[in-house]
Tab-separated table of C-alpha atoms in Angstrom:
chain	number	residue	atom	x	y	z
A	7	UNK	CA	0.000	0.000	0.000
A	8	UNK	CA	1.387	3.411	-0.971
A	9	UNK	CA	1.090	6.679	0.926
A	10	UNK	CA	-1.183	8.151	-1.744
A	11	UNK	CA	-4.454	7.298	0.082
A	12	UNK	CA	-3.151	8.926	3.275
A	13	UNK	CA	-2.200	12.172	1.563
A	14	UNK	CA	-5.389	12.105	-0.530
A	15	UNK	CA	-7.459	12.186	2.679
A	16	UNK	CA	-5.531	15.202	3.982
A	17	UNK	CA	-5.922	17.010	0.664
A	18	UNK	CA	-9.638	16.138	0.589
A	19	UNK	CA	-10.174	17.630	4.048
A	20	UNK	CA	-8.479	20.892	3.050
A	21	UNK	CA	-10.563	21.215	-0.124
A	22	UNK	CA	-13.733	20.486	1.849
A	23	UNK	CA	-12.936	23.299	4.311
A	24	UNK	CA	-12.290	25.760	1.468
A	25	UNK	CA	-15.567	24.770	-0.185
A	26	UNK	CA	-17.492	25.397	3.014
A	27	UNK	CA	-16.287	29.017	3.096
A	28	UNK	CA	-17.978	30.025	-0.173
A	29	UNK	CA	-20.874	27.549	0.121
A	30	UNK	CA	-21.986	29.176	3.383
A	31	UNK	CA	-21.691	32.675	1.885
A	32	UNK	CA	-23.414	32.180	-1.482
A	33	UNK	CA	-24.833	35.648	-2.167
A	34	UNK	CA	-21.619	37.474	-1.280
A	35	UNK	CA	-19.590	34.953	-3.289
A	36	UNK	CA	-21.675	35.449	-6.411
A	37	UNK	CA	-21.569	39.229	-6.040
A	38	UNK	CA	-17.755	39.104	-5.938
A	39	UNK	CA	-17.700	36.876	-9.013
A	40	UNK	CA	-19.886	39.311	-10.975
A	41	UNK	CA	-17.784	42.315	-9.941
A	42	UNK	CA	-14.576	40.525	-10.908
A	43	UNK	CA	-15.956	39.481	-14.306
A	44	UNK	CA	-17.067	43.034	-15.087
A	45	UNK	CA	-13.733	44.480	-13.976
A	46	UNK	CA	-11.627	42.102	-16.090
A	47	UNK	CA	-13.751	42.510	-19.236
A	48	UNK	CA	-14.324	46.265	-19.003
A	49	UNK	CA	-11.968	47.080	-21.875
A	50	UNK	CA	-13.071	44.312	-24.246
A	51	UNK	CA	-15.202	44.992	-27.305
A	52	UNK	CA	-18.179	43.410	-25.563
A	53	UNK	CA	-17.528	45.365	-22.375
A	54	UNK	CA	-17.361	48.671	-24.229
A	55	UNK	CA	-20.467	47.882	-26.289
A	56	UNK	CA	-22.416	47.037	-23.133
A	57	UNK	CA	-21.172	49.897	-20.910
A	58	UNK	CA	-19.336	47.756	-18.372
A	59	UNK	CA	-17.670	50.898	-17.020
A	60	UNK	CA	-21.077	52.075	-15.751
A	61	UNK	CA	-22.256	48.769	-14.261
A	62	UNK	CA	-22.344	48.918	-10.453
A	63	UNK	CA	-25.134	46.498	-9.559
A	64	UNK	CA	-26.815	43.383	-10.881
A	65	UNK	CA	-29.728	45.547	-12.003
A	66	UNK	CA	-27.274	47.581	-14.112
A	67	UNK	CA	-25.878	44.363	-15.553
A	68	UNK	CA	-29.311	42.961	-16.441
A	69	UNK	CA	-30.279	46.280	-18.064
A	70	UNK	CA	-27.155	46.372	-20.261
A	71	UNK	CA	-26.577	42.678	-21.033
A	72	UNK	CA	-29.490	40.841	-22.675
A	73	UNK	CA	-29.993	37.086	-22.540
A	74	UNK	CA	-28.352	35.437	-25.543
A	75	UNK	CA	-27.776	31.987	-26.950
A	76	UNK	CA	-24.939	31.015	-29.295
A	77	UNK	CA	-26.662	32.433	-32.358
A	78	UNK	CA	-27.114	35.806	-30.687
A	79	UNK	CA	-23.486	35.925	-29.542
A	80	UNK	CA	-22.108	34.592	-32.817
A	81	UNK	CA	-21.081	38.004	-34.206
A	82	UNK	CA	-18.619	38.368	-31.343
A	83	UNK	CA	-17.519	34.724	-31.390
A	84	UNK	CA	-16.808	34.928	-35.133
A	85	UNK	CA	-14.350	37.758	-34.419
A	86	UNK	CA	-12.619	35.627	-31.784
A	87	UNK	CA	-12.452	32.693	-34.208
A	88	UNK	CA	-10.820	34.978	-36.797
A	89	UNK	CA	-8.040	35.687	-34.297
A	90	UNK	CA	-9.053	39.097	-32.947
A	91	UNK	CA	-8.052	39.909	-29.367
A	92	UNK	CA	-9.987	41.496	-26.495
A	93	UNK	CA	-13.392	40.709	-27.966
A	94	UNK	CA	-15.395	38.810	-25.325
A	95	UNK	CA	-12.554	38.408	-22.824
A	96	UNK	CA	-9.100	39.903	-22.531
A	97	UNK	CA	-6.567	38.545	-25.014
A	98	UNK	CA	-7.280	35.351	-26.945
A	99	UNK	CA	-8.720	32.055	-25.712
A	100	UNK	CA	-6.379	29.148	-25.045
A	101	UNK	CA	-8.754	26.744	-26.811
A	102	UNK	CA	-12.072	26.396	-28.547
A	103	UNK	CA	-14.271	23.529	-27.425
A	104	UNK	CA	-15.911	22.507	-30.684
A	105	UNK	CA	-19.464	21.260	-30.425
A	106	UNK	CA	-22.227	20.604	-32.934
A	107	UNK	CA	-24.854	23.306	-33.274
A	108	UNK	CA	-28.427	22.868	-34.456
A	109	UNK	CA	-28.617	25.877	-36.779
A	110	UNK	CA	-25.087	27.212	-37.048
A	111	UNK	CA	-23.097	24.091	-37.829
A	112	UNK	CA	-20.045	23.865	-35.591
A	113	UNK	CA	-20.082	25.910	-32.399
A	114	UNK	CA	-16.825	27.278	-30.992
A	115	UNK	CA	-16.956	27.730	-27.225
A	116	UNK	CA	-13.949	29.692	-25.889
A	117	UNK	CA	-11.783	28.374	-23.059
A	118	UNK	CA	-9.416	30.932	-21.501
A	119	UNK	CA	-6.432	30.708	-19.186
A	120	UNK	CA	-8.769	31.927	-16.441
A	121	UNK	CA	-11.598	29.453	-17.130
A	122	UNK	CA	-9.653	26.296	-17.982
A	123	UNK	CA	-8.306	25.618	-14.445
A	124	UNK	CA	-11.842	25.505	-13.046
A	125	UNK	CA	-12.782	22.614	-15.361
A	126	UNK	CA	-9.878	20.608	-13.934
A	127	UNK	CA	-10.316	21.651	-10.305
A	128	UNK	CA	-14.033	20.854	-10.282
A	129	UNK	CA	-13.491	17.284	-11.509
A	130	UNK	CA	-10.711	16.842	-8.965
A	131	UNK	CA	-12.736	18.335	-6.110
A	132	UNK	CA	-15.685	16.051	-6.846
A	133	UNK	CA	-13.452	13.049	-6.182
A	134	UNK	CA	-11.940	14.725	-3.108
A	135	UNK	CA	-15.401	15.360	-1.657
A	136	UNK	CA	-16.134	11.675	-2.149
A	137	UNK	CA	-12.962	10.797	-0.241
A	138	UNK	CA	-13.798	13.245	2.558
A	139	UNK	CA	-17.373	12.005	2.951
A	140	UNK	CA	-16.733	8.255	2.680
A	141	UNK	CA	-13.170	7.890	3.953
A	142	UNK	CA	-12.537	5.667	0.935
A	143	UNK	CA	-9.225	6.576	-0.717
A	144	UNK	CA	-7.764	3.166	-1.564
A	145	UNK	CA	-8.930	3.519	-5.157
A	146	UNK	CA	-6.212	6.107	-5.828
A	147	UNK	CA	-3.698	3.221	-5.982
A	148	UNK	CA	-5.628	1.519	-8.780
A	149	UNK	CA	-6.188	2.239	-12.449
A	150	UNK	CA	-8.726	4.822	-13.574
A	151	UNK	CA	-10.378	5.061	-16.961
A	152	UNK	CA	-12.070	8.099	-18.472
A	153	UNK	CA	-14.051	7.346	-21.638
A	154	UNK	CA	-13.641	10.528	-23.652
A	155	UNK	CA	-13.058	12.053	-27.055
A	156	UNK	CA	-9.763	12.088	-28.935
A	157	UNK	CA	-7.082	14.422	-27.485
A	158	UNK	CA	-5.828	15.229	-30.997
A	159	UNK	CA	-6.448	18.953	-31.490
A	160	UNK	CA	-6.813	21.040	-34.635
A	161	UNK	CA	-5.847	24.696	-34.891
A	162	UNK	CA	-7.769	27.731	-36.109
A	163	UNK	CA	-6.007	31.091	-36.432
A	164	UNK	CA	-3.473	30.146	-33.789
A	165	UNK	CA	-6.010	28.741	-31.304
A	166	UNK	CA	-6.214	24.990	-30.688
A	167	UNK	CA	-9.628	23.379	-30.878
A	168	UNK	CA	-11.220	20.016	-30.182
A	169	UNK	CA	-13.825	18.298	-28.047
A	170	UNK	CA	-13.802	19.432	-24.410
A	171	UNK	CA	-13.013	15.933	-23.153
A	172	UNK	CA	-10.077	15.762	-25.567
A	173	UNK	CA	-8.779	19.142	-24.398
A	174	UNK	CA	-9.098	18.118	-20.744
A	175	UNK	CA	-6.949	15.041	-21.481
A	176	UNK	CA	-3.996	17.430	-21.844
A	177	UNK	CA	-4.437	18.593	-18.247
A	178	UNK	CA	-4.386	15.296	-16.361
A	179	UNK	CA	-2.259	15.912	-13.220
A	180	UNK	CA	1.119	14.200	-13.114
A	181	UNK	CA	0.155	12.226	-10.018
A	182	UNK	CA	-2.593	10.516	-12.060
A	183	UNK	CA	-0.619	9.852	-15.228
A	184	UNK	CA	0.599	6.411	-14.172
A	185	UNK	CA	-2.873	5.390	-13.031
A	186	UNK	CA	-4.789	6.677	-16.026
A	187	UNK	CA	-6.104	4.544	-18.883
A	188	UNK	CA	-6.517	4.141	-21.795
A	189	UNK	CA	-3.140	4.897	-23.352
A	190	UNK	CA	-2.661	8.043	-25.390
A	191	UNK	CA	-2.570	5.997	-28.608
A	192	UNK	CA	-5.870	4.295	-27.855
A	193	UNK	CA	-7.455	7.574	-26.795
A	194	UNK	CA	-6.570	9.022	-30.191
A	195	UNK	CA	-8.651	6.459	-32.113
A	196	UNK	CA	-11.477	8.374	-33.774
A	197	UNK	CA	-13.908	5.547	-34.600
A	198	UNK	CA	-15.835	4.909	-31.388
A	199	UNK	CA	-16.493	1.189	-31.823
A	200	UNK	CA	-12.852	0.530	-32.703
A	201	UNK	CA	-11.812	2.640	-29.738
A	202	UNK	CA	-14.019	0.788	-27.258
A	203	UNK	CA	-12.721	-2.579	-28.497
A	204	UNK	CA	-9.154	-1.336	-28.005
A	205	UNK	CA	-9.985	-0.062	-24.512
A	206	UNK	CA	-11.421	-3.459	-23.587
A	207	UNK	CA	-8.192	-5.187	-24.654
A	208	UNK	CA	-6.045	-2.626	-22.863
A	209	UNK	CA	-7.918	-2.665	-19.557
A	210	UNK	CA	-9.129	-6.262	-19.262
A	211	UNK	CA	-6.227	-7.462	-17.093
A	212	UNK	CA	-5.743	-4.213	-15.173
A	213	UNK	CA	-6.617	-3.342	-11.577
A	214	UNK	CA	-9.419	-0.941	-12.437
A	215	UNK	CA	-10.880	0.998	-9.495
A	216	UNK	CA	-12.558	4.050	-11.085
A	217	UNK	CA	-14.497	4.220	-14.355
A	218	UNK	CA	-15.910	7.463	-15.724
A	219	UNK	CA	-18.015	8.504	-18.705
A	220	UNK	CA	-21.507	9.087	-20.070
A	221	UNK	CA	-23.624	6.068	-18.966
A	222	UNK	CA	-24.806	5.087	-22.447
A	223	UNK	CA	-21.234	4.778	-23.751
A	224	UNK	CA	-19.878	3.150	-20.577
A	225	UNK	CA	-22.647	0.597	-21.005
A	226	UNK	CA	-21.200	-0.366	-24.384
A	227	UNK	CA	-17.780	-0.793	-22.749
A	228	UNK	CA	-19.246	-2.943	-19.963
A	229	UNK	CA	-21.126	-5.162	-22.406
A	230	UNK	CA	-17.986	-5.831	-24.425
A	231	UNK	CA	-16.011	-6.561	-21.222
A	232	UNK	CA	-18.631	-9.085	-20.079
A	233	UNK	CA	-18.684	-10.739	-23.494
A	234	UNK	CA	-14.909	-11.105	-23.450
A	235	UNK	CA	-14.685	-12.336	-19.853
A	236	UNK	CA	-17.888	-14.341	-19.706
A	237	UNK	CA	-18.701	-12.852	-16.300
A	238	UNK	CA	-19.888	-9.595	-14.719
A	239	UNK	CA	-17.657	-6.526	-14.808
A	240	UNK	CA	-17.438	-6.583	-11.003
A	241	UNK	CA	-15.737	-9.979	-11.163
A	242	UNK	CA	-13.366	-8.882	-13.918
A	243	UNK	CA	-12.471	-5.736	-11.941
A	244	UNK	CA	-12.710	-6.912	-8.334
A	245	UNK	CA	-11.500	-3.546	-6.995
A	246	UNK	CA	-13.835	-1.422	-9.110
A	247	UNK	CA	-15.931	0.571	-6.636
A	248	UNK	CA	-16.525	4.054	-8.079
A	249	UNK	CA	-18.408	5.143	-11.199
A	250	UNK	CA	-18.249	8.829	-12.203
A	251	UNK	CA	-20.755	10.101	-14.740
A	252	UNK	CA	-22.330	13.207	-16.199
A	253	UNK	CA	-24.405	14.366	-19.116
A	254	UNK	CA	-27.525	12.279	-18.462
A	255	UNK	CA	-29.541	10.990	-15.526
A	256	UNK	CA	-28.077	7.704	-14.257
A	257	UNK	CA	-31.292	6.332	-12.761
A	258	UNK	CA	-32.759	4.838	-15.971
A	259	UNK	CA	-29.459	2.971	-16.394
A	260	UNK	CA	-28.881	1.971	-12.762
A	261	UNK	CA	-30.609	-1.430	-12.836
A	262	UNK	CA	-28.881	-2.372	-16.101
A	263	UNK	CA	-25.500	-1.280	-14.756
A	264	UNK	CA	-25.887	-3.199	-11.513
A	265	UNK	CA	-26.716	-6.276	-13.564
A	266	UNK	CA	-23.666	-5.772	-15.809
A	267	UNK	CA	-21.402	-5.104	-12.816
A	268	UNK	CA	-22.940	-7.845	-10.673
A	269	UNK	CA	-23.066	-5.643	-7.572
A	270	UNK	CA	-23.627	-2.056	-6.475
A	271	UNK	CA	-20.847	0.528	-6.673
A	272	UNK	CA	-20.718	4.110	-5.460
A	273	UNK	CA	-21.292	6.838	-8.037
A	274	UNK	CA	-20.516	10.549	-8.385
A	275	UNK	CA	-22.708	12.724	-10.595
A	276	UNK	CA	-21.114	15.669	-12.415
A	277	UNK	CA	-22.597	18.607	-14.323
A	278	UNK	CA	-19.903	19.647	-16.828
A	279	UNK	CA	-20.306	21.368	-20.182
A	280	UNK	CA	-18.076	23.074	-22.709
A	281	UNK	CA	-19.322	26.398	-21.315
A	282	UNK	CA	-18.273	25.578	-17.746
A	283	UNK	CA	-18.239	23.034	-14.938
A	284	UNK	CA	-21.332	23.888	-12.935
A	285	UNK	CA	-21.902	21.333	-10.182
A	286	UNK	CA	-20.976	17.977	-8.697
A	287	UNK	CA	-22.396	15.542	-6.173
A	288	UNK	CA	-20.780	16.101	-2.801
A	289	UNK	CA	-22.446	13.502	-0.547
A	290	UNK	CA	-24.780	10.472	-0.364
A	291	UNK	CA	-22.687	8.635	-2.936
A	292	UNK	CA	-24.053	5.156	-2.395
A	293	UNK	CA	-27.687	5.997	-3.049
A	294	UNK	CA	-29.957	7.588	-5.629
A	295	UNK	CA	-28.884	11.233	-5.847
A	296	UNK	CA	-32.194	12.915	-5.072
A	297	UNK	CA	-30.886	15.994	-3.278
A	298	UNK	CA	-28.838	17.193	-6.236
A	299	UNK	CA	-25.344	18.470	-6.924
A	300	UNK	CA	-23.482	21.300	-5.215
A	301	UNK	CA	-23.673	24.385	-7.453
A	302	UNK	CA	-20.173	25.828	-7.860
A	303	UNK	CA	-20.556	29.501	-6.967
A	304	UNK	CA	-16.864	30.376	-6.743
A	305	UNK	CA	-15.631	29.106	-10.123
A	306	UNK	CA	-15.567	32.176	-12.336
A	307	UNK	CA	-19.246	31.791	-13.293
A	308	UNK	CA	-22.075	34.172	-12.401
A	309	UNK	CA	-25.477	32.481	-12.507
A	310	UNK	CA	-28.896	33.781	-13.369
A	311	UNK	CA	-32.134	31.828	-13.511
A	312	UNK	CA	-35.330	32.317	-15.510
A	313	UNK	CA	-38.457	30.302	-14.780
A	314	UNK	CA	-39.045	27.903	-17.648
A	315	UNK	CA	-42.713	28.757	-18.006
A	316	UNK	CA	-41.782	32.457	-18.323
A	317	UNK	CA	-38.781	32.047	-20.591
A	318	UNK	CA	-40.531	32.749	-23.865
A	319	UNK	CA	-42.500	35.705	-22.536
A	320	UNK	CA	-41.382	39.279	-23.189
A	321	UNK	CA	-38.751	40.465	-20.673
A	322	UNK	CA	-38.917	37.522	-18.238
A	323	UNK	CA	-37.608	38.177	-14.728
A	324	UNK	CA	-33.966	37.233	-14.174
A	325	UNK	CA	-33.385	35.736	-10.723
A	326	UNK	CA	-30.066	35.652	-8.854
A	327	UNK	CA	-28.962	32.922	-6.474
A	328	UNK	CA	-30.598	34.562	-3.452
A	329	UNK	CA	-34.019	34.625	-5.116
A	330	UNK	CA	-34.498	31.046	-6.305
A	331	UNK	CA	-37.036	28.610	-4.873
A	332	UNK	CA	-37.084	24.864	-4.391
A	333	UNK	CA	-38.515	22.564	-7.092
A	334	UNK	CA	-39.075	25.298	-9.681
A	335	UNK	CA	-37.879	24.619	-13.210
A	336	UNK	CA	-35.316	27.298	-14.178
A	337	UNK	CA	-33.428	27.972	-17.398
A	338	UNK	CA	-29.746	28.292	-16.473
A	339	UNK	CA	-28.080	31.533	-17.623
A	340	UNK	CA	-24.333	32.098	-17.181
A	341	UNK	CA	-21.692	34.821	-17.498
A	342	UNK	CA	-18.157	33.459	-17.343
A	343	UNK	CA	-14.439	34.204	-17.340
A	344	UNK	CA	-14.351	32.599	-20.789
A	345	UNK	CA	-16.330	35.547	-22.174
A	346	UNK	CA	-19.876	34.209	-22.292
A	347	UNK	CA	-22.330	36.905	-21.163
A	348	UNK	CA	-25.968	36.376	-20.218
A	349	UNK	CA	-25.589	33.081	-22.036
A	350	UNK	CA	-28.362	30.499	-22.241
A	351	UNK	CA	-26.696	27.090	-22.302
A	352	UNK	CA	-30.044	25.378	-22.913
A	353	UNK	CA	-30.187	23.334	-19.696
A	354	UNK	CA	-32.930	23.594	-17.106
A	355	UNK	CA	-32.344	22.971	-13.407
A	356	UNK	CA	-34.312	22.608	-10.197
A	357	UNK	CA	-33.024	23.421	-6.722
A	358	UNK	CA	-33.325	20.619	-4.189
A	359	UNK	CA	-31.531	22.473	-1.390
A	360	UNK	CA	-30.869	26.132	-0.628
A	361	UNK	CA	-28.392	25.572	2.231
A	362	UNK	CA	-26.158	24.844	0.443
A	363	UNK	CA	-27.450	25.337	-3.105
A	364	UNK	CA	-27.878	21.949	-4.765
A	365	UNK	CA	-29.407	21.373	-8.200
A	366	UNK	CA	-30.578	18.611	-10.454
A	367	UNK	CA	-30.592	18.897	-14.237
A	368	UNK	CA	-34.259	18.708	-15.172
A	369	UNK	CA	-33.896	18.815	-18.965
A	370	UNK	CA	-33.281	21.066	-21.930
A	371	UNK	CA	-35.370	24.140	-22.669
A	372	UNK	CA	-35.571	23.020	-26.314
A	373	UNK	CA	-36.159	19.344	-25.450
A	374	UNK	CA	-39.746	19.019	-24.294
A	375	UNK	CA	-43.127	17.814	-25.465
A	376	UNK	CA	-45.871	20.408	-25.567
A	377	UNK	CA	-47.717	19.468	-28.728
A	378	UNK	CA	-50.970	19.727	-26.741
A	379	UNK	CA	-49.944	22.276	-24.081
A	380	UNK	CA	-48.594	19.706	-21.584
A	381	UNK	CA	-44.953	20.925	-21.524
A	382	UNK	CA	-43.449	17.610	-20.408
A	383	UNK	CA	-39.746	17.897	-19.524
A	384	UNK	CA	-36.864	15.428	-19.359
A	385	UNK	CA	-36.937	14.916	-15.604
A	386	UNK	CA	-40.595	13.911	-15.757
A	387	UNK	CA	-40.168	11.169	-18.363
A	388	UNK	CA	-37.084	9.836	-16.578
A	389	UNK	CA	-38.872	9.769	-13.205
A	390	UNK	CA	-41.950	8.129	-14.707
A	391	UNK	CA	-39.900	5.388	-16.345
A	392	UNK	CA	-37.971	4.791	-13.142
A	393	UNK	CA	-41.233	4.426	-11.188
A	394	UNK	CA	-42.717	2.074	-13.773
A	395	UNK	CA	-39.832	-0.412	-13.603
A	396	UNK	CA	-39.514	-0.511	-9.798
A	397	UNK	CA	-40.137	-4.049	-8.567
A	398	UNK	CA	-39.840	-5.562	-12.047
A	399	UNK	CA	-37.034	-7.283	-13.941
A	400	UNK	CA	-37.309	-4.725	-16.747
A	401	UNK	CA	-33.953	-3.320	-17.894
A	402	UNK	CA	-33.723	-0.309	-20.211
A	403	UNK	CA	-30.791	0.249	-22.561
A	404	UNK	CA	-32.020	3.570	-23.984
A	405	UNK	CA	-35.213	5.491	-24.738
A	406	UNK	CA	-36.724	8.643	-26.206
A	407	UNK	CA	-40.253	10.041	-26.368
A	408	UNK	CA	-42.113	11.896	-29.145
A	409	UNK	CA	-45.703	12.989	-29.758
A	410	UNK	CA	-47.884	11.306	-32.371
A	411	UNK	CA	-50.210	14.099	-33.442
A	412	UNK	CA	-51.813	12.461	-36.494
A	413	UNK	CA	-52.276	8.741	-35.841
A	414	UNK	CA	-53.935	6.559	-38.454
A	415	UNK	CA	-56.787	5.980	-36.037
A	416	UNK	CA	-57.879	7.021	-32.575
A	417	UNK	CA	-56.678	9.855	-30.364
A	418	UNK	CA	-53.143	11.319	-30.457
A	419	UNK	CA	-50.619	10.019	-27.926
A	420	UNK	CA	-47.095	10.157	-26.589
A	421	UNK	CA	-44.985	7.400	-28.150
A	422	UNK	CA	-42.141	5.915	-26.113
A	423	UNK	CA	-39.351	4.323	-28.143
A	424	UNK	CA	-37.598	1.941	-25.763
A	425	UNK	CA	-34.682	-0.410	-26.268
A	426	UNK	CA	-35.103	-3.121	-23.656
A	427	UNK	CA	-32.229	-5.362	-22.629
A	428	UNK	CA	-32.876	-8.776	-24.220
A	429	UNK	CA	-29.856	-10.429	-22.592
A	430	UNK	CA	-31.266	-10.547	-19.048
A	431	UNK	CA	-34.994	-11.074	-19.738
A	432	UNK	CA	-35.295	-7.328	-19.405
A	433	UNK	CA	-38.490	-6.931	-21.435
A	434	UNK	CA	-41.910	-6.524	-19.805
A	435	UNK	CA	-43.842	-9.757	-19.398
A	436	UNK	CA	-46.996	-7.821	-20.253
A	437	UNK	CA	-46.512	-4.777	-22.487
A	438	UNK	CA	-50.056	-3.496	-21.895
A	439	UNK	CA	-49.594	-3.583	-18.132
A	440	UNK	CA	-46.228	-1.833	-18.434
A	441	UNK	CA	-47.716	0.872	-20.677
A	442	UNK	CA	-50.495	1.349	-18.104
A	443	UNK	CA	-47.963	1.716	-15.277
A	444	UNK	CA	-45.874	4.131	-17.332
A	445	UNK	CA	-48.893	6.246	-18.210
A	446	UNK	CA	-50.040	6.387	-14.580
A	447	UNK	CA	-46.560	7.472	-13.529
A	448	UNK	CA	-46.551	10.207	-16.186
A	449	UNK	CA	-49.935	11.478	-15.006
A	450	UNK	CA	-48.507	11.879	-11.503
A	451	UNK	CA	-45.463	13.707	-12.871
A	452	UNK	CA	-47.338	16.249	-14.992
A	453	UNK	CA	-50.788	17.598	-14.100
A	454	UNK	CA	-51.357	18.998	-17.609
A	455	UNK	CA	-50.722	15.586	-19.135
A	456	UNK	CA	-53.183	14.111	-16.651
A	457	UNK	CA	-55.808	16.677	-17.683
A	458	UNK	CA	-55.336	15.740	-21.338
A	459	UNK	CA	-55.842	12.045	-20.564
A	460	UNK	CA	-58.899	12.725	-18.379
A	461	UNK	CA	-60.329	15.069	-21.018
A	462	UNK	CA	-59.866	12.503	-23.809
A	463	UNK	CA	-57.561	14.806	-25.724
A	464	UNK	CA	-54.827	12.169	-25.569
A	465	UNK	CA	-54.936	8.433	-25.183
A	466	UNK	CA	-52.493	6.545	-22.999
A	467	UNK	CA	-48.866	6.116	-23.958
A	468	UNK	CA	-47.874	3.778	-26.752
A	469	UNK	CA	-44.634	1.809	-26.456
A	470	UNK	CA	-42.614	1.033	-29.556
A	471	UNK	CA	-39.871	-1.520	-29.075
A	472	UNK	CA	-36.486	-0.598	-30.548
A	473	UNK	CA	-34.255	-3.440	-31.737
A	474	UNK	CA	-31.035	-4.210	-29.899
A	475	UNK	CA	-28.370	-1.558	-30.587
A	476	UNK	CA	-30.981	0.504	-32.438
A	477	UNK	CA	-29.982	3.720	-30.687
A	478	UNK	CA	-26.290	3.069	-31.278
A	479	UNK	CA	-26.988	2.500	-34.958
A	480	UNK	CA	-28.995	5.724	-35.092
A	481	UNK	CA	-26.206	7.740	-33.445
A	482	UNK	CA	-23.680	6.180	-35.791
A	483	UNK	CA	-25.826	7.102	-38.803
A	484	UNK	CA	-25.759	10.788	-37.823
A	485	UNK	CA	-22.036	10.767	-36.949
A	486	UNK	CA	-22.510	11.097	-33.194
A	487	UNK	CA	-21.520	7.695	-31.849
A	488	UNK	CA	-19.579	7.899	-28.588
A	489	UNK	CA	-17.735	10.741	-26.897
A	490	UNK	CA	-19.945	13.313	-25.179
A	491	UNK	CA	-22.929	12.813	-27.507
A	492	UNK	CA	-26.264	11.985	-25.895
A	493	UNK	CA	-29.709	10.832	-27.029
A	494	UNK	CA	-32.345	13.514	-26.307
A	495	UNK	CA	-34.876	12.075	-23.890
A	496	UNK	CA	-37.761	13.746	-25.670
A	497	UNK	CA	-38.601	16.149	-28.463
A	498	UNK	CA	-41.619	18.068	-29.676
A	499	UNK	CA	-41.506	16.571	-33.153
A	500	UNK	CA	-40.737	13.196	-34.745
A	501	UNK	CA	-37.461	13.973	-36.510
A	502	UNK	CA	-35.413	11.704	-34.251
A	503	UNK	CA	-37.868	8.819	-34.099
A	504	UNK	CA	-38.514	8.903	-37.840
A	505	UNK	CA	-34.787	8.336	-38.413
A	506	UNK	CA	-34.687	5.807	-35.597
A	507	UNK	CA	-37.420	3.729	-37.231
A	508	UNK	CA	-35.425	3.586	-40.462
A	509	UNK	CA	-32.512	1.842	-38.737
């Protein structure tokens, strides 16, 4: 046994104490962040255009800086991409995190020398909080794997660009280098299926203790491991005891994962994005994370919140951290030391605690179903599905939901496209009974949906079975297999499911 676990516990305690300082002074912390952001960007093109020199209060800020998404900020970002300095933030960015946009093609999200360290520190501190809370630090002596995009970076006008996960790979601390897998060469493989196969070969005989990644892609890795070893992942990796994930809700995958692993393992939920690292789970690691993740208020990000049901109204109220309420669906708005100002990242959150501030990701403001005025969000479909499978042997690989507005006969309905796990008798014994349970759970989640069912505007949910690997094939067909790509849980049209049915 090395000394690393001993020193990790000391480090974890120190980080915990520092976190408590800002977590117990949230309003003052956020005010300092806003003042610092305004001060540093005062002489930029954006700062001059928006009168940063006259901003003294949040009210001044809200009056001068409108809410924008990428399209609205694109004029400024295009200047940064062309190599201009002092546009959104002082100097030039260190990197661009390249993501796929819906209307603008590629999106270039700036990462600066001020913002980049917070991405790394947040991921590190999440693990350190786990160590502090559980006392478990032995895993630091084992091997850790992070399923991520290729670290090979391109360059645009002197600024390196790539996927965020690939950029982060360049910042792995030296003390983790010997423990980290896969190898650099394997990480550089672009084709996801080839990459996962190579990772399986490279890790199969290793002492793996920590595995991290988006659940849907880790599931593929686990399935290939089990096929190769002929036994559960937990028997292949006897010391594996910590799963770190982000990007999607883990609960729909939990039963499938526990079956693949053969036992329960602790998990840490993260809330990272190219635009910033916003929150991480800081306690209750062995159970369903119902109380949410600690919102990072001291990480170079100033937060605003707009109620989802007011977002598309004229001049919706912008709430600061001291004004939010529990269990209200808010659109998350950020201003950052990467030069994003009043920026709508598209995610919606709900607060589950105000002392300290803890959030869950409830969905995407553009990913909802409201074809009949019901405004169903991601959290509601995930919670309904989780309730419907409790006490059953049903295992879900993946799912998405879409409205059917013009059926061939009968009333319209919500159609659930579900890929069940056929390898462990994971399908419902009675599909009608399962659909009934799912519909009842949805009616409890959303009162408007319940009204539509009661009023005979909609009929009960319809389940369409997706063939094995159907979602993987769909993602591959649109060039988004693996990495940080995720299946939308629901949408207000049938574009996704129409393509899915062609696979």
